[in-house]
JSON list of C-alpha atoms and ligand atoms in Angstrom, two decimals:
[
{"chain": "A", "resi": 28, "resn": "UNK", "atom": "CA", "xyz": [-34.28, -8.88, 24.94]},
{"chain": "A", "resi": 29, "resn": "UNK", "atom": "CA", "xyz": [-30.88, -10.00, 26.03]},
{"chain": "A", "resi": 30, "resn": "UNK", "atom": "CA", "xyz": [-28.51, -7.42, 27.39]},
{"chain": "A", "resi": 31, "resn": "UNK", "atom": "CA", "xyz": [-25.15, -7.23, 25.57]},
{"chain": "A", "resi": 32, "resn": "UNK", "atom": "CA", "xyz": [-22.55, -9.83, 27.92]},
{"chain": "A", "resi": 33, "resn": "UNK", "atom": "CA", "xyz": [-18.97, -8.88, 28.43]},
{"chain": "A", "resi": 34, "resn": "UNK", "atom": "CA", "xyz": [-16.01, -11.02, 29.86]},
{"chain": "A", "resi": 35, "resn": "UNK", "atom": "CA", "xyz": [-12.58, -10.59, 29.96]},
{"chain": "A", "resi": 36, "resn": "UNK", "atom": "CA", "xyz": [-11.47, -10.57, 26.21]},
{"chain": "A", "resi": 37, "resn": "UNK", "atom": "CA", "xyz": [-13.92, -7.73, 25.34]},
{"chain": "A", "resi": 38, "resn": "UNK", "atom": "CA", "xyz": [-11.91, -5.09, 27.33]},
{"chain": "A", "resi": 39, "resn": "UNK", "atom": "CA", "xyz": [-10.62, -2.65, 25.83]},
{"chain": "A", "resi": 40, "resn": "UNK", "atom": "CA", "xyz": [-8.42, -0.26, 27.55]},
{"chain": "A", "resi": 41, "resn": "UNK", "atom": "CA", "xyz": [-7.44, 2.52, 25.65]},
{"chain": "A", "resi": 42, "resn": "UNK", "atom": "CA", "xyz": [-5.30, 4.97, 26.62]},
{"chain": "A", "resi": 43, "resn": "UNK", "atom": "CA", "xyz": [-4.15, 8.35, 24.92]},
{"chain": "A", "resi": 44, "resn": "UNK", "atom": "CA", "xyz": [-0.81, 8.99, 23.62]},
{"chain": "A", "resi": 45, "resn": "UNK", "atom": "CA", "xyz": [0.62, 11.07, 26.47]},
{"chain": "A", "resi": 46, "resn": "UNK", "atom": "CA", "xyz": [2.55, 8.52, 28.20]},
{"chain": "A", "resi": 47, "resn": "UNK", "atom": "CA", "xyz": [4.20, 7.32, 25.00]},
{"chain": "A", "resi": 48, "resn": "UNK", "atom": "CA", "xyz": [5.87, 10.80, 24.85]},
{"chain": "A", "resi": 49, "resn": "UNK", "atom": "CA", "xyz": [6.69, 11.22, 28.45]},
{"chain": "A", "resi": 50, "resn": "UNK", "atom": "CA", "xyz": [8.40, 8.34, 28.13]},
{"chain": "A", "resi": 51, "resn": "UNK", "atom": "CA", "xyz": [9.53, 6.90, 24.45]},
{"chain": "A", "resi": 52, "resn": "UNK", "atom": "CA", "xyz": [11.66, 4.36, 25.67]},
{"chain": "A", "resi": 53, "resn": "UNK", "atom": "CA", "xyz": [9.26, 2.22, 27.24]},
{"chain": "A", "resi": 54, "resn": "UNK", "atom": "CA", "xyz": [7.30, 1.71, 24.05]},
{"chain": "A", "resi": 55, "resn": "UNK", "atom": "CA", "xyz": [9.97, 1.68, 21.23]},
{"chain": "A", "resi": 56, "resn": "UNK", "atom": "CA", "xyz": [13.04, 0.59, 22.95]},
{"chain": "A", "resi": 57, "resn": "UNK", "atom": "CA", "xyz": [15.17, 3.78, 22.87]},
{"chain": "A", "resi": 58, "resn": "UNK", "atom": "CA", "xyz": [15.25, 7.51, 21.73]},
{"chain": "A", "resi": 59, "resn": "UNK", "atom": "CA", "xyz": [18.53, 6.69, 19.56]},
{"chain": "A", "resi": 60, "resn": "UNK", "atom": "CA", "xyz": [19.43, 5.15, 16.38]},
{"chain": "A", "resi": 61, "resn": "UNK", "atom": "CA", "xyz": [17.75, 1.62, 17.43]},
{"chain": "A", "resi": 62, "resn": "UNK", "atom": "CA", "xyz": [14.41, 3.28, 18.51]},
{"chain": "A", "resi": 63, "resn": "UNK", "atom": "CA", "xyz": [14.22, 5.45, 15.44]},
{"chain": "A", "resi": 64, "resn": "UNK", "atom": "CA", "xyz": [14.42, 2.54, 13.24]},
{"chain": "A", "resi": 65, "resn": "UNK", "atom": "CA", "xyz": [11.78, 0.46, 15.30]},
{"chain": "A", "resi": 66, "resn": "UNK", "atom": "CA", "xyz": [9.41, 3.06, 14.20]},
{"chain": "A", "resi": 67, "resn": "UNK", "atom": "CA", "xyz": [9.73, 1.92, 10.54]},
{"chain": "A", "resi": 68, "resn": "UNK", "atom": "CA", "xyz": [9.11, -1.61, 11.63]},
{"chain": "A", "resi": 69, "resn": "UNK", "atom": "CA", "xyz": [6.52, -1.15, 13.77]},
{"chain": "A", "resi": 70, "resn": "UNK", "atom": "CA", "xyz": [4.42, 1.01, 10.27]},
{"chain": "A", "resi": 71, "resn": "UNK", "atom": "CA", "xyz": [5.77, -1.93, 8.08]},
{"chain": "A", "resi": 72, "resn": "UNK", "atom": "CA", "xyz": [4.61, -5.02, 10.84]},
{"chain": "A", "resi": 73, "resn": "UNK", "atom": "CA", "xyz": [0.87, -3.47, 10.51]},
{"chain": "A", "resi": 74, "resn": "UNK", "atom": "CA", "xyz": [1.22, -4.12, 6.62]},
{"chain": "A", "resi": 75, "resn": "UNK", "atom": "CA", "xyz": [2.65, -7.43, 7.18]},
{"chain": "A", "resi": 76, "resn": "UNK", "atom": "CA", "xyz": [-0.19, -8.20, 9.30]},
{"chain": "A", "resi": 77, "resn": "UNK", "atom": "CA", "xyz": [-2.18, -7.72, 6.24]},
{"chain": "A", "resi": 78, "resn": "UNK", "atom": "CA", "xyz": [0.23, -10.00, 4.14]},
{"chain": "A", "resi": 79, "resn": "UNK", "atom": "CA", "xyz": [-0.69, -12.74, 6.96]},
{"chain": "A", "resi": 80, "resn": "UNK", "atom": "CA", "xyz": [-4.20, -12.65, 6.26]},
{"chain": "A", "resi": 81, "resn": "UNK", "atom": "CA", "xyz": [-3.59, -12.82, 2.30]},
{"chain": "A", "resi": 82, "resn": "UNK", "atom": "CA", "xyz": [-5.10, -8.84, 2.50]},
{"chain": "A", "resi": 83, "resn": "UNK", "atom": "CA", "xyz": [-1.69, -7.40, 1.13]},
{"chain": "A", "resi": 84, "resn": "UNK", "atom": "CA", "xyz": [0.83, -7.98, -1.82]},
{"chain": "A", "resi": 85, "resn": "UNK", "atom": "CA", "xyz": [2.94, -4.77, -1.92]},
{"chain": "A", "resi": 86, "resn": "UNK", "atom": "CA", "xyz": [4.54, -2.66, 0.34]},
{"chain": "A", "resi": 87, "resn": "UNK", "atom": "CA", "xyz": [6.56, 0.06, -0.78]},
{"chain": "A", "resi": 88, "resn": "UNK", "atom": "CA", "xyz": [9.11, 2.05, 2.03]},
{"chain": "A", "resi": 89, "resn": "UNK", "atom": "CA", "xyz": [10.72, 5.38, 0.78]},
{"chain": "A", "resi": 90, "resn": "UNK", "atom": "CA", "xyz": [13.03, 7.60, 3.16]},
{"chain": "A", "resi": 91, "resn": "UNK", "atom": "CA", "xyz": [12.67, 11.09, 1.72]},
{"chain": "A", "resi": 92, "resn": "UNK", "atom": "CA", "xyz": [14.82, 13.68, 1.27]},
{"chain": "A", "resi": 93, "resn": "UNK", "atom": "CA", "xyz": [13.79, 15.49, 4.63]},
{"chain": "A", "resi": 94, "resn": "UNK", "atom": "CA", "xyz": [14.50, 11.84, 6.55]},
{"chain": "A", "resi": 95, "resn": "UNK", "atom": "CA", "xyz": [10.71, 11.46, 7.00]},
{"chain": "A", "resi": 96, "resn": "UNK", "atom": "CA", "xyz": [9.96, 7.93, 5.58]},
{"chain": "A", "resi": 97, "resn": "UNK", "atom": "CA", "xyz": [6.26, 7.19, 3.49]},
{"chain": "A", "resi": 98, "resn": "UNK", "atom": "CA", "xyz": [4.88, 3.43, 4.05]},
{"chain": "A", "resi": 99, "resn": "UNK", "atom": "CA", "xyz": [2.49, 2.51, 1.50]},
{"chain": "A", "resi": 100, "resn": "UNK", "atom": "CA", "xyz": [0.67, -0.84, 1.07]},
{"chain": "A", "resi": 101, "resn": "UNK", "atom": "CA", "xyz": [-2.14, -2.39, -0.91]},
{"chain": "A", "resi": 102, "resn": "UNK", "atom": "CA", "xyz": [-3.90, -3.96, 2.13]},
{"chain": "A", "resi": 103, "resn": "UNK", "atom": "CA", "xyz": [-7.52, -3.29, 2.93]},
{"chain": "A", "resi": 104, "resn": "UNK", "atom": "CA", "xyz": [-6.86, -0.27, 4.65]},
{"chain": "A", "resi": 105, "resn": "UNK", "atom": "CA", "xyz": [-7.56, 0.73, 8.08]},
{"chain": "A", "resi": 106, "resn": "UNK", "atom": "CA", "xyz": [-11.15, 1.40, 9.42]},
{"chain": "A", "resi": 107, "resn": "UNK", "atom": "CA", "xyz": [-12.88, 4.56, 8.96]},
{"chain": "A", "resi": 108, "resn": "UNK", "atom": "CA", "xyz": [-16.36, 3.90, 10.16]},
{"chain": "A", "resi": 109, "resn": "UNK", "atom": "CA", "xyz": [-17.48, 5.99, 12.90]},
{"chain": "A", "resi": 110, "resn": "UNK", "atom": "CA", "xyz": [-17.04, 4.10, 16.43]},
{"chain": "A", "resi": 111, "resn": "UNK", "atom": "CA", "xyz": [-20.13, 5.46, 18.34]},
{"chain": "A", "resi": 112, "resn": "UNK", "atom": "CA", "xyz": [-18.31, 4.86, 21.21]},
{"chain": "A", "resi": 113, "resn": "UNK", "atom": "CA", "xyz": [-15.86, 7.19, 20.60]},
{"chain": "A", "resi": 114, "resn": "UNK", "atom": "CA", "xyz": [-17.34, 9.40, 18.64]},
{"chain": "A", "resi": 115, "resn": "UNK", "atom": "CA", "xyz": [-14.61, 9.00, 15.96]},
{"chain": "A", "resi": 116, "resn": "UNK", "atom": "CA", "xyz": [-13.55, 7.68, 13.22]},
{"chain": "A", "resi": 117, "resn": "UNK", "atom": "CA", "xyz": [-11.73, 4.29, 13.63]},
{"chain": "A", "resi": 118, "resn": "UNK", "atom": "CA", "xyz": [-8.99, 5.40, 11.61]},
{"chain": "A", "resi": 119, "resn": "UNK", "atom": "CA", "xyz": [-8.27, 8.38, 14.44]},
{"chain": "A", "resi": 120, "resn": "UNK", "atom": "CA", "xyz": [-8.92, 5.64, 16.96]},
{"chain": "A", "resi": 121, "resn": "UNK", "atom": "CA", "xyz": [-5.93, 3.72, 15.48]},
{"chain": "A", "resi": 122, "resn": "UNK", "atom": "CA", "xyz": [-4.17, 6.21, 15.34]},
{"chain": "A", "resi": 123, "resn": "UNK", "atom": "CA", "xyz": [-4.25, 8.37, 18.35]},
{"chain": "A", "resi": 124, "resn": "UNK", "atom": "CA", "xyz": [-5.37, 5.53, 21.10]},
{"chain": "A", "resi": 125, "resn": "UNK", "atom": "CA", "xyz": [-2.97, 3.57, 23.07]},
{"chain": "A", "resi": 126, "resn": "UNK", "atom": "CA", "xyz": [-4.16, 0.04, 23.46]},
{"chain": "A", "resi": 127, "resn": "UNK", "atom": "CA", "xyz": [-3.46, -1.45, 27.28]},
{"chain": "A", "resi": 128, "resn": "UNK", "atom": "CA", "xyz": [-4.57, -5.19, 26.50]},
{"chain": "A", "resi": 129, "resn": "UNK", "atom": "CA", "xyz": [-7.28, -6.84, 25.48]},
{"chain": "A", "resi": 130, "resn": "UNK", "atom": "CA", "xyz": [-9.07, -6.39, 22.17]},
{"chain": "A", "resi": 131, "resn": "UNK", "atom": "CA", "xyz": [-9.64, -3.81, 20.11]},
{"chain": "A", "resi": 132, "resn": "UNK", "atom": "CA", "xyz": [-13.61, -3.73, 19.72]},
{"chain": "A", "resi": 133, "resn": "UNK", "atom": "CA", "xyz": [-16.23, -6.53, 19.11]},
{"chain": "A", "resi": 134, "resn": "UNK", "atom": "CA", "xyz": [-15.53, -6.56, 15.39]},
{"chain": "A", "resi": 135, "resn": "UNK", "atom": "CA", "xyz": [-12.15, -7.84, 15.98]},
{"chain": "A", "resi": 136, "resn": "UNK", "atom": "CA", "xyz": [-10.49, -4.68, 14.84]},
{"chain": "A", "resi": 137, "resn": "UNK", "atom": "CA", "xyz": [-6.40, -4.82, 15.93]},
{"chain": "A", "resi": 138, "resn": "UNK", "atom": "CA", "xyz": [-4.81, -1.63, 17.06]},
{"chain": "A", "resi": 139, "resn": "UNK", "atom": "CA", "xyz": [-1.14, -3.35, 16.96]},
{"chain": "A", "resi": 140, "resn": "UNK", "atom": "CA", "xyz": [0.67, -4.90, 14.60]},
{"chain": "A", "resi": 141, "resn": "UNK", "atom": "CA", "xyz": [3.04, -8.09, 14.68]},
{"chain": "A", "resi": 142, "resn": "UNK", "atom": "CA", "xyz": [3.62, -10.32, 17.76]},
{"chain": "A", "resi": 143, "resn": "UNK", "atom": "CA", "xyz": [5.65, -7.20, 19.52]},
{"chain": "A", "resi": 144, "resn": "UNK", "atom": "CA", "xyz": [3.67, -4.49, 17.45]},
{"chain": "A", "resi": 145, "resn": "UNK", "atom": "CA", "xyz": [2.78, -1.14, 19.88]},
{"chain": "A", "resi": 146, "resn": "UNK", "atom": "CA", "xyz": [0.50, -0.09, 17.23]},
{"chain": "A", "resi": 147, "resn": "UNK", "atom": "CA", "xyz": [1.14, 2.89, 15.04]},
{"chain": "A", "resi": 148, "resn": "UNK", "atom": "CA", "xyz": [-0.45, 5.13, 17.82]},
{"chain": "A", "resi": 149, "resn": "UNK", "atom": "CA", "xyz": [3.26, 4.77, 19.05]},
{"chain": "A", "resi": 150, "resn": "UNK", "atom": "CA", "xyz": [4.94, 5.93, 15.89]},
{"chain": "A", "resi": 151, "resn": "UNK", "atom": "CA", "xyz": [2.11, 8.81, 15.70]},
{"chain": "A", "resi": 152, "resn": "UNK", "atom": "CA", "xyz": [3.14, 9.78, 18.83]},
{"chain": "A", "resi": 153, "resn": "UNK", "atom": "CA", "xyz": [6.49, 10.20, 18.63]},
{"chain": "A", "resi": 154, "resn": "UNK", "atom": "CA", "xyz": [6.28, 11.85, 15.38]},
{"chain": "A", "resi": 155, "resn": "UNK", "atom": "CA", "xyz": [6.59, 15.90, 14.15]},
{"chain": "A", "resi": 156, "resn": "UNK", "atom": "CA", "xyz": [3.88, 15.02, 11.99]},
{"chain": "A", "resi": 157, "resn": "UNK", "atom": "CA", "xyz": [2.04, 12.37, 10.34]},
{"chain": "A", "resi": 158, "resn": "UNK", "atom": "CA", "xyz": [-0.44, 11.88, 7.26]},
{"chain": "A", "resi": 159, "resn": "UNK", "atom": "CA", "xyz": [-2.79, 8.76, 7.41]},
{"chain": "A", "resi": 160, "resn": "UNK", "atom": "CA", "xyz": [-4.42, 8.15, 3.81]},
{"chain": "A", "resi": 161, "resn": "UNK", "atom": "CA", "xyz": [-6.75, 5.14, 3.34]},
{"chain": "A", "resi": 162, "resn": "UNK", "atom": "CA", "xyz": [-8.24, 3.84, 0.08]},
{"chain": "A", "resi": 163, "resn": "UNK", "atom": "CA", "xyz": [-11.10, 1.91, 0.92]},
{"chain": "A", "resi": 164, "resn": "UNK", "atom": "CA", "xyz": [-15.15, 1.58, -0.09]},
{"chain": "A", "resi": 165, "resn": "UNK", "atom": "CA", "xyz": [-14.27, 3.68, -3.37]},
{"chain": "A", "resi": 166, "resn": "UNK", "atom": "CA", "xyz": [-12.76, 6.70, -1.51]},
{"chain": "A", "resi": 167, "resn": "UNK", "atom": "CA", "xyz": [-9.32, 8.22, 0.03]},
{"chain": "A", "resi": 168, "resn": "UNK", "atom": "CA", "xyz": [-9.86, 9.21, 3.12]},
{"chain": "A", "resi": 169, "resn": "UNK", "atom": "CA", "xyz": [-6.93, 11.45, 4.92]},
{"chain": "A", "resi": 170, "resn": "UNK", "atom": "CA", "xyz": [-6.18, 12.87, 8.34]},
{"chain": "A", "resi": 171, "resn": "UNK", "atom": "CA", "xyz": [-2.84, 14.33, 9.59]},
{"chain": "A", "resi": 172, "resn": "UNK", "atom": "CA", "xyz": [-1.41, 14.23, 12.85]},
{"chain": "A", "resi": 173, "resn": "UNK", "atom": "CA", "xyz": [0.64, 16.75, 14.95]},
{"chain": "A", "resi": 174, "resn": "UNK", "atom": "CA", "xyz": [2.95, 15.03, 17.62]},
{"chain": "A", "resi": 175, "resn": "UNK", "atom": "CA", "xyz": [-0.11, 12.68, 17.84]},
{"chain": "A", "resi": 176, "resn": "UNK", "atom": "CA", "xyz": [-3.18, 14.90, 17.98]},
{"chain": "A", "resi": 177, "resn": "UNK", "atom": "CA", "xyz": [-5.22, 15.56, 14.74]},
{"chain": "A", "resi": 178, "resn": "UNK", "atom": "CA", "xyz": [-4.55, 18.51, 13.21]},
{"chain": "A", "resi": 179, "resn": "UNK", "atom": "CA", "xyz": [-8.50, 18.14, 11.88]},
{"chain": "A", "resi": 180, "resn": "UNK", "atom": "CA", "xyz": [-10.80, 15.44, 11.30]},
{"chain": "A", "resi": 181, "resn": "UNK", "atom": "CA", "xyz": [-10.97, 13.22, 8.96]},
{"chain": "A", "resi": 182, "resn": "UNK", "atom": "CA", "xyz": [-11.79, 13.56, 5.72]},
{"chain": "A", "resi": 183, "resn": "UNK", "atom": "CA", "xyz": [-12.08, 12.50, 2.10]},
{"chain": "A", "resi": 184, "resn": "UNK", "atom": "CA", "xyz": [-9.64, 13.38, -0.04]},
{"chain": "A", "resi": 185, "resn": "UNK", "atom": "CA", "xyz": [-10.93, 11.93, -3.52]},
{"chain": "A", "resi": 186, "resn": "UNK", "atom": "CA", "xyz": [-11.63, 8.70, -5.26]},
{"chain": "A", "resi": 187, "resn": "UNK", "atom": "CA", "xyz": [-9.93, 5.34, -4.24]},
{"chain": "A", "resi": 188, "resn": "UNK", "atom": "CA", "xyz": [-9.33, 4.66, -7.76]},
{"chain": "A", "resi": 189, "resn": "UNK", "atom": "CA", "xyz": [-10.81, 1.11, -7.21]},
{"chain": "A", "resi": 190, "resn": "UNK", "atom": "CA", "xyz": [-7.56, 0.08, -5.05]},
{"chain": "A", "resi": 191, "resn": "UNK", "atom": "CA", "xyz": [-7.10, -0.50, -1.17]},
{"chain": "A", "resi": 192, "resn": "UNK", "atom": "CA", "xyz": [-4.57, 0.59, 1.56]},
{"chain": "A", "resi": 193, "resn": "UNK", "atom": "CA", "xyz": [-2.66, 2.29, 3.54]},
{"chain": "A", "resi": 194, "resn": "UNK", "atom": "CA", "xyz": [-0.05, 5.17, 3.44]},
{"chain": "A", "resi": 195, "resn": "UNK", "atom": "CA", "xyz": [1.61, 6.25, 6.61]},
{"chain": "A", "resi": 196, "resn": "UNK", "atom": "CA", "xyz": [3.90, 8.68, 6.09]},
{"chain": "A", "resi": 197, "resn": "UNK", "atom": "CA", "xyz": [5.30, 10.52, 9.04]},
{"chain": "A", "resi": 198, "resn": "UNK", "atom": "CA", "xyz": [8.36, 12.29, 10.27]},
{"chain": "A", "resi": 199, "resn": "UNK", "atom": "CA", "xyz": [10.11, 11.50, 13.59]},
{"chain": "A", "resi": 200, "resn": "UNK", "atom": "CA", "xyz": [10.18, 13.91, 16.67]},
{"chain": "A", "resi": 201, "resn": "UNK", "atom": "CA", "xyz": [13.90, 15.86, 17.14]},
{"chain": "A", "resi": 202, "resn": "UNK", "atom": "CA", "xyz": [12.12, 16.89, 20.64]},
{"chain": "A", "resi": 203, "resn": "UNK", "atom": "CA", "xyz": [12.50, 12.72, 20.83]},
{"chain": "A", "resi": 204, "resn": "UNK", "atom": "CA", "xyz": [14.96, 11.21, 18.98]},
{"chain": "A", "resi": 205, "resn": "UNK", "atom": "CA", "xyz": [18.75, 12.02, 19.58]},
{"chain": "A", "resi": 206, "resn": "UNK", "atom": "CA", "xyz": [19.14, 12.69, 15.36]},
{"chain": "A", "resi": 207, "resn": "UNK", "atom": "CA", "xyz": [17.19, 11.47, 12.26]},
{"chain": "A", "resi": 208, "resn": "UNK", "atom": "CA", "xyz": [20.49, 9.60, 10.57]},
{"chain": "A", "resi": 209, "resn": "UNK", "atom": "CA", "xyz": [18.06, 6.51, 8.79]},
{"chain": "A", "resi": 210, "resn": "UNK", "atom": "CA", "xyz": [20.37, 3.65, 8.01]},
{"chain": "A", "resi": 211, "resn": "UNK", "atom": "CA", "xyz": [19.09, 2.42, 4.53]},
{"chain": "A", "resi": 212, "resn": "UNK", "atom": "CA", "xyz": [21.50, -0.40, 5.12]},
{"chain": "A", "resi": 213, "resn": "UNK", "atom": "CA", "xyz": [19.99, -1.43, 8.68]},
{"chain": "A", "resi": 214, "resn": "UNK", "atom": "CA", "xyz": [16.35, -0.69, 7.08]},
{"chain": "A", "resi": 215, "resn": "UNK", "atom": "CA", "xyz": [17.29, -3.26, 3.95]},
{"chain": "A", "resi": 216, "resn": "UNK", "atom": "CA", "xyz": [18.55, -5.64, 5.96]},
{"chain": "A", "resi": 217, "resn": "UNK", "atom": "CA", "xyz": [15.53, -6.20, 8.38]},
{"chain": "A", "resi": 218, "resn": "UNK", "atom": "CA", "xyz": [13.11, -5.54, 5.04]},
{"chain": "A", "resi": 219, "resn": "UNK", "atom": "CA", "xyz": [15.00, -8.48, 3.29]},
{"chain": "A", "resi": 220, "resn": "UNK", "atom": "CA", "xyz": [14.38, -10.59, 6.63]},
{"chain": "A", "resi": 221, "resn": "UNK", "atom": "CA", "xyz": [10.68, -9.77, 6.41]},
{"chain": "A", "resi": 222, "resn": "UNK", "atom": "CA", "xyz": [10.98, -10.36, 2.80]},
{"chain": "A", "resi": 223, "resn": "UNK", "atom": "CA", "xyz": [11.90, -14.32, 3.23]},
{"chain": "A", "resi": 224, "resn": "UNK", "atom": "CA", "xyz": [9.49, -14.93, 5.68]},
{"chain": "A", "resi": 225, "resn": "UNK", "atom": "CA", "xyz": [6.54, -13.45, 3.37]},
{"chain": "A", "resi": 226, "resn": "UNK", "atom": "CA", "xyz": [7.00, -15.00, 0.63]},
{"chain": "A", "resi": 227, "resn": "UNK", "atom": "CA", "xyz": [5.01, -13.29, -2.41]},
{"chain": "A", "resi": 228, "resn": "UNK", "atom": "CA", "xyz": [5.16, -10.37, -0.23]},
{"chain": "A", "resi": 229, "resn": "UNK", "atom": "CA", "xyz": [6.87, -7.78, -2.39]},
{"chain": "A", "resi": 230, "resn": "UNK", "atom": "CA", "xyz": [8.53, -5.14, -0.16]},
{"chain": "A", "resi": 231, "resn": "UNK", "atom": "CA", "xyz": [10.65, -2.52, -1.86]},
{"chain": "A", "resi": 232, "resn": "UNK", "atom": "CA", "xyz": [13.02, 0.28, -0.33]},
{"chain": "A", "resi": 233, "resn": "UNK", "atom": "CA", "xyz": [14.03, 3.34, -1.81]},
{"chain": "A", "resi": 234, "resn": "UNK", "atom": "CA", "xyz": [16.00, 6.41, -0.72]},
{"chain": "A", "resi": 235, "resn": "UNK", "atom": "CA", "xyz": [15.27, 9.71, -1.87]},
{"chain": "A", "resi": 236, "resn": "UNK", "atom": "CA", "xyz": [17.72, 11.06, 0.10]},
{"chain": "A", "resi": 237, "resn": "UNK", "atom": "CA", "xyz": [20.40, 13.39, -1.44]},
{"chain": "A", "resi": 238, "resn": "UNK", "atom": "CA", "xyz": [23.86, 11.60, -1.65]},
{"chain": "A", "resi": 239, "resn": "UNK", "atom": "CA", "xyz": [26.68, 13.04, 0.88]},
{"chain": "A", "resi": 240, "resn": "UNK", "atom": "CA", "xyz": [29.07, 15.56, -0.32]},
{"chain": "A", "resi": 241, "resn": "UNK", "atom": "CA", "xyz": [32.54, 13.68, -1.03]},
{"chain": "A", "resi": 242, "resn": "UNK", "atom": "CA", "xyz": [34.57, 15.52, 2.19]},
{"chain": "A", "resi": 243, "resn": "UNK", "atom": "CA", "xyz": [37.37, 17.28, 1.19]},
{"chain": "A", "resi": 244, "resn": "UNK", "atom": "CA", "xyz": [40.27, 15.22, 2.77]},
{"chain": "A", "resi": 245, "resn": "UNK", "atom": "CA", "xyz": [42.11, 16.89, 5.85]},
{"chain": "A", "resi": 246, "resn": "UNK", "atom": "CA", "xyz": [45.74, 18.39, 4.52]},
{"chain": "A", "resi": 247, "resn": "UNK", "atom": "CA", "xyz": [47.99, 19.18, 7.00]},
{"chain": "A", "resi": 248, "resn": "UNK", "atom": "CA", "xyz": [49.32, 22.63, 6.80]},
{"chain": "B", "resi": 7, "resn": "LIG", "atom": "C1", "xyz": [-7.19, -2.27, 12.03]},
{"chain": "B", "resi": 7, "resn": "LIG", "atom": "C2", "xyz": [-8.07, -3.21, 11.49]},
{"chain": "B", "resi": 7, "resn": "LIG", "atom": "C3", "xyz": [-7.83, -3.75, 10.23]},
{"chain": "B", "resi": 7, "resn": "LIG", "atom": "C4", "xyz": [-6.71, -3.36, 9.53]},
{"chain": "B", "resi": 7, "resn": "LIG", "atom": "C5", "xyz": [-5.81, -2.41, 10.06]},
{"chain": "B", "resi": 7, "resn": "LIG", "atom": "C6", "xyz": [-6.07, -1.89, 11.33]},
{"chain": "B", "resi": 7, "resn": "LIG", "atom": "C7", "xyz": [-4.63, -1.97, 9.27]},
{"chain": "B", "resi": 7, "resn": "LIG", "atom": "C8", "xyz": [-3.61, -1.21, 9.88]},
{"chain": "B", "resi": 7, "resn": "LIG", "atom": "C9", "xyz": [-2.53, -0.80, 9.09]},
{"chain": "B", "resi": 7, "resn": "LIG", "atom": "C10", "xyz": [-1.38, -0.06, 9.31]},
{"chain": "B", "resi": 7, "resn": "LIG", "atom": "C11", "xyz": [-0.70, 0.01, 8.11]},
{"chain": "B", "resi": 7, "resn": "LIG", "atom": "N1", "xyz": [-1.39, -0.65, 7.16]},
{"chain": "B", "resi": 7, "resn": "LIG", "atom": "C12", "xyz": [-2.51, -1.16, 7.73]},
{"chain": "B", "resi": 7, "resn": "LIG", "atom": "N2", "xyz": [-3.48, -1.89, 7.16]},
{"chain": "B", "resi": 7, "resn": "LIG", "atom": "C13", "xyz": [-4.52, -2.29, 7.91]},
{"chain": "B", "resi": 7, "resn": "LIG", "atom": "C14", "xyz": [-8.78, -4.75, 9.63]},
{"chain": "B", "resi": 7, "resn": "LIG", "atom": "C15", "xyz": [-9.53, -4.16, 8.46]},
{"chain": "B", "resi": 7, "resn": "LIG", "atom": "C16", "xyz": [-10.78, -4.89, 8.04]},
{"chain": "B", "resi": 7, "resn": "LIG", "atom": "O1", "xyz": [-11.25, -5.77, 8.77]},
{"chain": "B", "resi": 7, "resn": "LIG", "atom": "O2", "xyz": [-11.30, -4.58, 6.96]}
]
């Protein structure tokens, strides 16, 4: 019997979520308006990766009223198998594991998205909270996320209805991020860029957000 071999391109360094939140701005960019936005990009790049491998039609972005903002796509979903060398699911591995380099397992599992992608571990990190739900092998599987750590493991939620994928939806960290003022304007924009590059990829945005008072005009006295 042969002994497992190893070389370079099997490591896997993974690293937990700590450093992401000591210091944001080496993993999205900033702590203002441009870093809060990456986060949406860097949830919406994983679903694109799907798109790439023909995996994904739909994805479906929605700010909500409280400014957090729900991803949802129809790709295969992420892993939920048990890793036995974690101990955990590979949904929390995902999500709460920091990838250094190299791949992500033998069975060429990804932890980040896109060419730039810092995984969603990042966006996990740097959130208040986050729900994970996964439709996959028949099921719904869910786990939520409190500034990165799992509130509980993993579990199933119900049936998967007979569909696939994904639905991140999280809100960003005030402890992190200098407000929570989502441009849908900046968001569209980028989407629509995505958008032409993907094409057959549907991607659609929609704010739930209420609309700003009209402000009374000043009147000088
Ligand atoms: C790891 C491995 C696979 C897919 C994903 C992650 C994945 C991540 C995200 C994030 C948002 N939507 C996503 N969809 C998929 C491969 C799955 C497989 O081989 O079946």
């Amino acid at each position: 019997m042969t002994s497992p071999s190893y070389d370079a391109g099997d490591i896997q360094v993974l690293e937990g979520l700590d450093p992401v939140r000591r210091r944001p701005g080496m993993y999205i960019g900033s702590t203002g308006h441009r870093g809060l936005h990456h986060l949406v990009y860097e949830v919406v790049d994983n679903s694109v990766d799907e798109a790439l491998v023909g995996a994904c039609s739909a994805i479906s972005i929605t700010i909500k009223p409280d400014s957090s903002v729900r991803v949802e796509d129809d790709g295969r979903g992420i892993p939920v198998k048990v890793m036995p060398q974690f101990g955990k699911s590979a949904l929390e591995v995902v999500m709460t594991k920091l990838h250094a380099g190299g791949k992500f397992g033998g069975g060429g599992y990804k932890v980040s998205g896109g060419l730039h992608g810092v995984g969603v571990s990042v966006v996990n990190a740097l959130s208040q909270w986050l729900t994970v739900e996964v439709r996959r092998d028949g099921h719904c599987y869910r786990q939520r996320y409190t500034r990165g750590v799992p509130d509980a493991d993993m579990r199933v939620v119900g049936s998967s209805e007979g569909s696939t994928g994904t639905t991140i939806h999280f809100l960003p960290d005030l402890e992190i991020f200098d407000d929570l003022n989502f441009n849908f304007t900046t968001l569209a924009q980028r989407l629509r860029e995505v958008a032409f590059l993907n094409s057959g990829l549907q991607i659609t945005l929609t704010d739930e957000r209420p609309e700003p008072e009209p402000q009374a005009e000043a009147v000088d006295e």
